[in-house]
């Protein structure tokens, strides 16, 4: 079960919105796409990571915090919270981290291993299946999580300076709705191929 669930869409790709290439001419979509591109650059800009690193201790060997470490910490924290609220019997496994980060299991295993080596994530034997490891945050991992959240909230507060409480609430509502839908919307290879094929035809 995914940590998010849309009450209006069951996850069946046949029931998902089926916009065809000729329906994607809304210029607002281009604005949204460009805004998302800029957001990614801003959110992961080096200055933000340097500020977070300055407030967190280096891991074993003096290795500084990496973005991949932060991604794993946030994934493990979110999955731990989800299990505590929704699935008390659940565990945070490497497979769950892979699903959360939308990466393949081998990459997730490598990134989780790096986070463990950095002293941010702990690995305990699973009481349900000895072949699996139950992941959790160490004290250092919890500190990294708190520092990252504090900096990001302060940064957002700066970006939204002058916004009214109503504007902030509406932006949060719409952005959350967009993010949750994006997390569930299946990327169908054949549909993407049709879009590219149509774009090539229109360019000729």
PDB file of C-alpha atoms in Angstrom:
ATOM      1  CA  UNK A   1       0.000   0.000   0.000  1.00  0.00           C
ATOM      2  CA  UNK A   2       1.396   3.372  -1.004  1.00  0.00           C
ATOM      3  CA  UNK A   3       1.616   6.029   1.744  1.00  0.00           C
ATOM      4  CA  UNK A   4      -0.688   8.188  -0.327  1.00  0.00           C
ATOM      5  CA  UNK A   5      -4.072   7.190  -1.652  1.00  0.00           C
ATOM      6  CA  UNK A   6      -6.290   9.164  -4.004  1.00  0.00           C
ATOM      7  CA  UNK A   7      -9.971   8.801  -3.204  1.00  0.00           C
ATOM      8  CA  UNK A   8     -10.852   9.601  -6.812  1.00  0.00           C
ATOM      9  CA  UNK A   9      -8.519   7.223  -8.644  1.00  0.00           C
ATOM     10  CA  UNK A  10      -8.021   3.555  -7.833  1.00  0.00           C
ATOM     11  CA  UNK A  11      -4.622   3.208  -9.482  1.00  0.00           C
ATOM     12  CA  UNK A  12      -5.964   1.403 -12.532  1.00  0.00           C
ATOM     13  CA  UNK A  13      -4.064   2.892 -15.512  1.00  0.00           C
ATOM     14  CA  UNK A  14      -7.142   2.372 -17.694  1.00  0.00           C
ATOM     15  CA  UNK A  15      -9.081   4.730 -15.444  1.00  0.00           C
ATOM     16  CA  UNK A  16      -6.375   7.437 -15.400  1.00  0.00           C
ATOM     17  CA  UNK A  17      -6.874  10.591 -17.474  1.00  0.00           C
ATOM     18  CA  UNK A  18      -5.978   9.845 -21.079  1.00  0.00           C
ATOM     19  CA  UNK A  19      -4.923  13.166 -22.575  1.00  0.00           C
ATOM     20  CA  UNK A  20      -3.918  12.699 -26.179  1.00  0.00           C
ATOM     21  CA  UNK A  21      -1.080  14.726 -27.756  1.00  0.00           C
ATOM     22  CA  UNK A  22      -3.460  17.143 -29.513  1.00  0.00           C
ATOM     23  CA  UNK A  23      -5.034  18.016 -26.164  1.00  0.00           C
ATOM     24  CA  UNK A  24      -1.756  19.266 -24.668  1.00  0.00           C
ATOM     25  CA  UNK A  25      -1.755  22.687 -26.320  1.00  0.00           C
ATOM     26  CA  UNK A  26      -2.734  24.630 -23.181  1.00  0.00           C
ATOM     27  CA  UNK A  27       0.060  27.227 -22.755  1.00  0.00           C
ATOM     28  CA  UNK A  28      -0.416  27.041 -18.982  1.00  0.00           C
ATOM     29  CA  UNK A  29       1.091  23.555 -19.075  1.00  0.00           C
ATOM     30  CA  UNK A  30       4.303  25.006 -20.482  1.00  0.00           C
ATOM     31  CA  UNK A  31       4.383  27.496 -17.610  1.00  0.00           C
ATOM     32  CA  UNK A  32       3.866  24.692 -15.080  1.00  0.00           C
ATOM     33  CA  UNK A  33       6.627  22.605 -16.670  1.00  0.00           C
ATOM     34  CA  UNK A  34       9.101  25.486 -16.604  1.00  0.00           C
ATOM     35  CA  UNK A  35       8.198  26.364 -13.018  1.00  0.00           C
ATOM     36  CA  UNK A  36       8.803  22.771 -11.902  1.00  0.00           C
ATOM     37  CA  UNK A  37      12.181  22.793 -13.639  1.00  0.00           C
ATOM     38  CA  UNK A  38      13.202  25.948 -11.787  1.00  0.00           C
ATOM     39  CA  UNK A  39      11.867  24.597  -8.491  1.00  0.00           C
ATOM     40  CA  UNK A  40      14.086  21.535  -8.704  1.00  0.00           C
ATOM     41  CA  UNK A  41      17.143  23.711  -9.302  1.00  0.00           C
ATOM     42  CA  UNK A  42      16.261  25.978  -6.391  1.00  0.00           C
ATOM     43  CA  UNK A  43      15.381  23.194  -3.964  1.00  0.00           C
ATOM     44  CA  UNK A  44      18.664  21.329  -4.465  1.00  0.00           C
ATOM     45  CA  UNK A  45      20.951  24.308  -4.945  1.00  0.00           C
ATOM     46  CA  UNK A  46      24.427  23.817  -3.427  1.00  0.00           C
ATOM     47  CA  UNK A  47      24.049  26.701  -0.961  1.00  0.00           C
ATOM     48  CA  UNK A  48      21.144  24.970   0.786  1.00  0.00           C
ATOM     49  CA  UNK A  49      23.130  21.742   1.131  1.00  0.00           C
ATOM     50  CA  UNK A  50      26.141  23.645   2.469  1.00  0.00           C
ATOM     51  CA  UNK A  51      23.974  25.258   5.138  1.00  0.00           C
ATOM     52  CA  UNK A  52      22.558  21.894   6.156  1.00  0.00           C
ATOM     53  CA  UNK A  53      26.028  20.341   6.240  1.00  0.00           C
ATOM     54  CA  UNK A  54      27.282  23.142   8.463  1.00  0.00           C
ATOM     55  CA  UNK A  55      24.696  22.156  11.090  1.00  0.00           C
ATOM     56  CA  UNK A  56      25.318  18.415  10.972  1.00  0.00           C
ATOM     57  CA  UNK A  57      28.328  16.380  11.949  1.00  0.00           C
ATOM     58  CA  UNK A  58      30.277  14.538   9.268  1.00  0.00           C
ATOM     59  CA  UNK A  59      29.932  10.793   9.144  1.00  0.00           C
ATOM     60  CA  UNK A  60      32.683   8.218   9.669  1.00  0.00           C
ATOM     61  CA  UNK A  61      35.888   9.274   7.940  1.00  0.00           C
ATOM     62  CA  UNK A  62      34.777  12.904   7.881  1.00  0.00           C
ATOM     63  CA  UNK A  63      32.584  12.446   4.822  1.00  0.00           C
ATOM     64  CA  UNK A  64      30.152  15.344   4.384  1.00  0.00           C
ATOM     65  CA  UNK A  65      26.429  14.841   4.041  1.00  0.00           C
ATOM     66  CA  UNK A  66      25.364  14.040   0.486  1.00  0.00           C
ATOM     67  CA  UNK A  67      22.032  14.686  -1.199  1.00  0.00           C
ATOM     68  CA  UNK A  68      21.584  10.924  -1.553  1.00  0.00           C
ATOM     69  CA  UNK A  69      22.019  10.566   2.239  1.00  0.00           C
ATOM     70  CA  UNK A  70      19.334  13.176   2.788  1.00  0.00           C
ATOM     71  CA  UNK A  71      17.004  11.441   0.340  1.00  0.00           C
ATOM     72  CA  UNK A  72      17.356   8.137   2.196  1.00  0.00           C
ATOM     73  CA  UNK A  73      16.906   9.807   5.600  1.00  0.00           C
ATOM     74  CA  UNK A  74      13.716  11.496   4.445  1.00  0.00           C
ATOM     75  CA  UNK A  75      12.399   8.293   2.866  1.00  0.00           C
ATOM     76  CA  UNK A  76      13.073   6.196   5.981  1.00  0.00           C
ATOM     77  CA  UNK A  77      11.520   8.887   8.211  1.00  0.00           C
ATOM     78  CA  UNK A  78       8.379   9.130   6.066  1.00  0.00           C
ATOM     79  CA  UNK A  79       7.979   5.357   5.853  1.00  0.00           C
ATOM     80  CA  UNK A  80       8.520   4.965   9.601  1.00  0.00           C
ATOM     81  CA  UNK A  81       5.833   7.574  10.290  1.00  0.00           C
ATOM     82  CA  UNK A  82       3.469   5.882   7.826  1.00  0.00           C
ATOM     83  CA  UNK A  83       3.926   2.497   9.496  1.00  0.00           C
ATOM     84  CA  UNK A  84       3.363   4.021  12.934  1.00  0.00           C
ATOM     85  CA  UNK A  85       0.088   5.623  11.807  1.00  0.00           C
ATOM     86  CA  UNK A  86      -1.300   3.225   9.226  1.00  0.00           C
ATOM     87  CA  UNK A  87       0.516  -0.110   9.387  1.00  0.00           C
ATOM     88  CA  UNK A  88       1.863  -0.910  12.859  1.00  0.00           C
ATOM     89  CA  UNK A  89       2.876  -4.348  11.610  1.00  0.00           C
ATOM     90  CA  UNK A  90       4.801  -2.881   8.677  1.00  0.00           C
ATOM     91  CA  UNK A  91       8.549  -2.545   8.300  1.00  0.00           C
ATOM     92  CA  UNK A  92      10.826  -0.116   6.515  1.00  0.00           C
ATOM     93  CA  UNK A  93      12.731  -2.231   4.036  1.00  0.00           C
ATOM     94  CA  UNK A  94      15.138  -1.424   1.217  1.00  0.00           C
ATOM     95  CA  UNK A  95      12.342  -2.324  -1.184  1.00  0.00           C
ATOM     96  CA  UNK A  96      10.044   0.220   0.452  1.00  0.00           C
ATOM     97  CA  UNK A  97      12.759   2.881   0.151  1.00  0.00           C
ATOM     98  CA  UNK A  98      13.162   1.998  -3.531  1.00  0.00           C
ATOM     99  CA  UNK A  99       9.419   2.437  -4.085  1.00  0.00           C
ATOM    100  CA  UNK A 100       9.376   5.699  -2.149  1.00  0.00           C
ATOM    101  CA  UNK A 101      12.277   7.185  -4.120  1.00  0.00           C
ATOM    102  CA  UNK A 102      11.119   5.571  -7.375  1.00  0.00           C
ATOM    103  CA  UNK A 103      14.480   3.947  -8.051  1.00  0.00           C
ATOM    104  CA  UNK A 104      15.463   0.351  -8.737  1.00  0.00           C
ATOM    105  CA  UNK A 105      16.164  -1.951  -5.763  1.00  0.00           C
ATOM    106  CA  UNK A 106      19.887  -2.279  -6.493  1.00  0.00           C
ATOM    107  CA  UNK A 107      20.330   1.509  -6.464  1.00  0.00           C
ATOM    108  CA  UNK A 108      18.264   1.763  -3.275  1.00  0.00           C
ATOM    109  CA  UNK A 109      20.412  -0.913  -1.644  1.00  0.00           C
ATOM    110  CA  UNK A 110      23.557   1.023  -2.513  1.00  0.00           C
ATOM    111  CA  UNK A 111      22.189   4.359  -1.253  1.00  0.00           C
ATOM    112  CA  UNK A 112      20.872   2.792   1.950  1.00  0.00           C
ATOM    113  CA  UNK A 113      24.301   1.221   2.470  1.00  0.00           C
ATOM    114  CA  UNK A 114      25.943   4.627   2.127  1.00  0.00           C
ATOM    115  CA  UNK A 115      23.500   6.116   4.658  1.00  0.00           C
ATOM    116  CA  UNK A 116      24.279   3.269   7.064  1.00  0.00           C
ATOM    117  CA  UNK A 117      28.025   3.816   6.618  1.00  0.00           C
ATOM    118  CA  UNK A 118      27.462   7.520   7.316  1.00  0.00           C
ATOM    119  CA  UNK A 119      25.824   6.602  10.623  1.00  0.00           C
ATOM    120  CA  UNK A 120      22.424   8.026   9.635  1.00  0.00           C
ATOM    121  CA  UNK A 121      20.409   4.821   9.233  1.00  0.00           C
ATOM    122  CA  UNK A 122      20.358   1.682  11.351  1.00  0.00           C
ATOM    123  CA  UNK A 123      19.660  -1.807  10.113  1.00  0.00           C
ATOM    124  CA  UNK A 124      18.054  -4.368  12.389  1.00  0.00           C
ATOM    125  CA  UNK A 125      17.001  -7.931  11.608  1.00  0.00           C
ATOM    126  CA  UNK A 126      13.361  -8.212  10.668  1.00  0.00           C
ATOM    127  CA  UNK A 127      11.257 -10.122  13.206  1.00  0.00           C
ATOM    128  CA  UNK A 128       8.963 -11.136  10.347  1.00  0.00           C
ATOM    129  CA  UNK A 129      11.496 -12.313   7.774  1.00  0.00           C
ATOM    130  CA  UNK A 130      15.145 -13.005   8.598  1.00  0.00           C
ATOM    131  CA  UNK A 131      16.077 -12.329   4.972  1.00  0.00           C
ATOM    132  CA  UNK A 132      15.021  -8.680   5.295  1.00  0.00           C
ATOM    133  CA  UNK A 133      16.398  -5.758   7.259  1.00  0.00           C
ATOM    134  CA  UNK A 134      14.200  -3.337   9.153  1.00  0.00           C
ATOM    135  CA  UNK A 135      15.562   0.188   8.690  1.00  0.00           C
ATOM    136  CA  UNK A 136      15.347   3.113  11.076  1.00  0.00           C
ATOM    137  CA  UNK A 137      17.001   6.452  11.726  1.00  0.00           C
ATOM    138  CA  UNK A 138      19.879   6.751  14.159  1.00  0.00           C
ATOM    139  CA  UNK A 139      20.192   9.737  16.494  1.00  0.00           C
ATOM    140  CA  UNK A 140      22.412  11.376  13.867  1.00  0.00           C
ATOM    141  CA  UNK A 141      19.824  10.637  11.206  1.00  0.00           C
ATOM    142  CA  UNK A 142      17.084  12.229  13.289  1.00  0.00           C
ATOM    143  CA  UNK A 143      19.256  15.327  13.718  1.00  0.00           C
ATOM    144  CA  UNK A 144      19.881  15.561   9.965  1.00  0.00           C
ATOM    145  CA  UNK A 145      16.140  15.265   9.372  1.00  0.00           C
ATOM    146  CA  UNK A 146      15.336  18.033  11.883  1.00  0.00           C
ATOM    147  CA  UNK A 147      18.004  20.366  10.525  1.00  0.00           C
ATOM    148  CA  UNK A 148      16.926  19.819   6.909  1.00  0.00           C
ATOM    149  CA  UNK A 149      13.279  20.436   7.768  1.00  0.00           C
ATOM    150  CA  UNK A 150      14.122  23.577   9.739  1.00  0.00           C
ATOM    151  CA  UNK A 151      16.201  25.053   6.933  1.00  0.00           C
ATOM    152  CA  UNK A 152      13.652  24.205   4.270  1.00  0.00           C
ATOM    153  CA  UNK A 153      10.769  25.684   6.220  1.00  0.00           C
ATOM    154  CA  UNK A 154      12.782  28.843   6.870  1.00  0.00           C
ATOM    155  CA  UNK A 155      13.672  29.005   3.178  1.00  0.00           C
ATOM    156  CA  UNK A 156      10.030  28.602   2.165  1.00  0.00           C
ATOM    157  CA  UNK A 157       9.078  31.305   4.632  1.00  0.00           C
ATOM    158  CA  UNK A 158      11.525  33.638   2.882  1.00  0.00           C
ATOM    159  CA  UNK A 159      10.222  32.717  -0.571  1.00  0.00           C
ATOM    160  CA  UNK A 160       6.618  33.293   0.487  1.00  0.00           C
ATOM    161  CA  UNK A 161       7.247  36.517   2.364  1.00  0.00           C
ATOM    162  CA  UNK A 162       4.308  38.834   1.724  1.00  0.00           C
ATOM    163  CA  UNK A 163       1.880  36.028   0.924  1.00  0.00           C
ATOM    164  CA  UNK A 164      -1.336  36.104   2.892  1.00  0.00           C
ATOM    165  CA  UNK A 165      -2.262  33.102   5.066  1.00  0.00           C
ATOM    166  CA  UNK A 166      -5.069  32.324   2.612  1.00  0.00           C
ATOM    167  CA  UNK A 167      -2.639  32.344  -0.336  1.00  0.00           C
ATOM    168  CA  UNK A 168      -0.243  30.050   1.496  1.00  0.00           C
ATOM    169  CA  UNK A 169      -3.046  27.655   2.398  1.00  0.00           C
ATOM    170  CA  UNK A 170      -4.396  27.559  -1.148  1.00  0.00           C
ATOM    171  CA  UNK A 171      -0.921  27.040  -2.620  1.00  0.00           C
ATOM    172  CA  UNK A 172      -0.273  24.200  -0.161  1.00  0.00           C
ATOM    173  CA  UNK A 173      -3.612  22.583  -1.029  1.00  0.00           C
ATOM    174  CA  UNK A 174      -3.054  22.717  -4.782  1.00  0.00           C
ATOM    175  CA  UNK A 175       0.605  21.700  -4.620  1.00  0.00           C
ATOM    176  CA  UNK A 176      -0.220  18.744  -2.379  1.00  0.00           C
ATOM    177  CA  UNK A 177      -2.987  17.686  -4.741  1.00  0.00           C
ATOM    178  CA  UNK A 178      -0.587  17.948  -7.706  1.00  0.00           C
ATOM    179  CA  UNK A 179       2.224  16.053  -5.935  1.00  0.00           C
ATOM    180  CA  UNK A 180      -0.025  13.224  -4.755  1.00  0.00           C
ATOM    181  CA  UNK A 181      -1.492  12.768  -8.229  1.00  0.00           C
ATOM    182  CA  UNK A 182       1.978  12.824  -9.805  1.00  0.00           C
ATOM    183  CA  UNK A 183       3.159  10.157  -7.351  1.00  0.00           C
ATOM    184  CA  UNK A 184       0.354   7.820  -8.388  1.00  0.00           C
ATOM    185  CA  UNK A 185      -0.019   8.563 -12.071  1.00  0.00           C
ATOM    186  CA  UNK A 186       1.459   5.677 -14.087  1.00  0.00           C
ATOM    187  CA  UNK A 187       3.960   6.505 -16.804  1.00  0.00           C
ATOM    188  CA  UNK A 188       2.897   4.255 -19.647  1.00  0.00           C
ATOM    189  CA  UNK A 189       5.707   3.672 -22.118  1.00  0.00           C
ATOM    190  CA  UNK A 190       3.372   3.224 -25.089  1.00  0.00           C
ATOM    191  CA  UNK A 191       1.562   6.463 -24.330  1.00  0.00           C
ATOM    192  CA  UNK A 192       4.849   8.376 -24.058  1.00  0.00           C
ATOM    193  CA  UNK A 193       5.908   6.852 -27.379  1.00  0.00           C
ATOM    194  CA  UNK A 194       2.665   8.127 -28.968  1.00  0.00           C
ATOM    195  CA  UNK A 195       3.326  11.642 -27.679  1.00  0.00           C
ATOM    196  CA  UNK A 196       6.859  11.654 -29.096  1.00  0.00           C
ATOM    197  CA  UNK A 197       5.647  10.205 -32.391  1.00  0.00           C
ATOM    198  CA  UNK A 198       2.985  12.910 -32.677  1.00  0.00           C
ATOM    199  CA  UNK A 199       5.567  15.592 -31.892  1.00  0.00           C
ATOM    200  CA  UNK A 200       7.830  14.308 -34.658  1.00  0.00           C
ATOM    201  CA  UNK A 201       4.971  14.318 -37.148  1.00  0.00           C
ATOM    202  CA  UNK A 202       3.965  17.887 -36.278  1.00  0.00           C
ATOM    203  CA  UNK A 203       7.578  19.021 -36.637  1.00  0.00           C
ATOM    204  CA  UNK A 204       7.816  17.690 -40.213  1.00  0.00           C
TER     205      UNK A 204
END
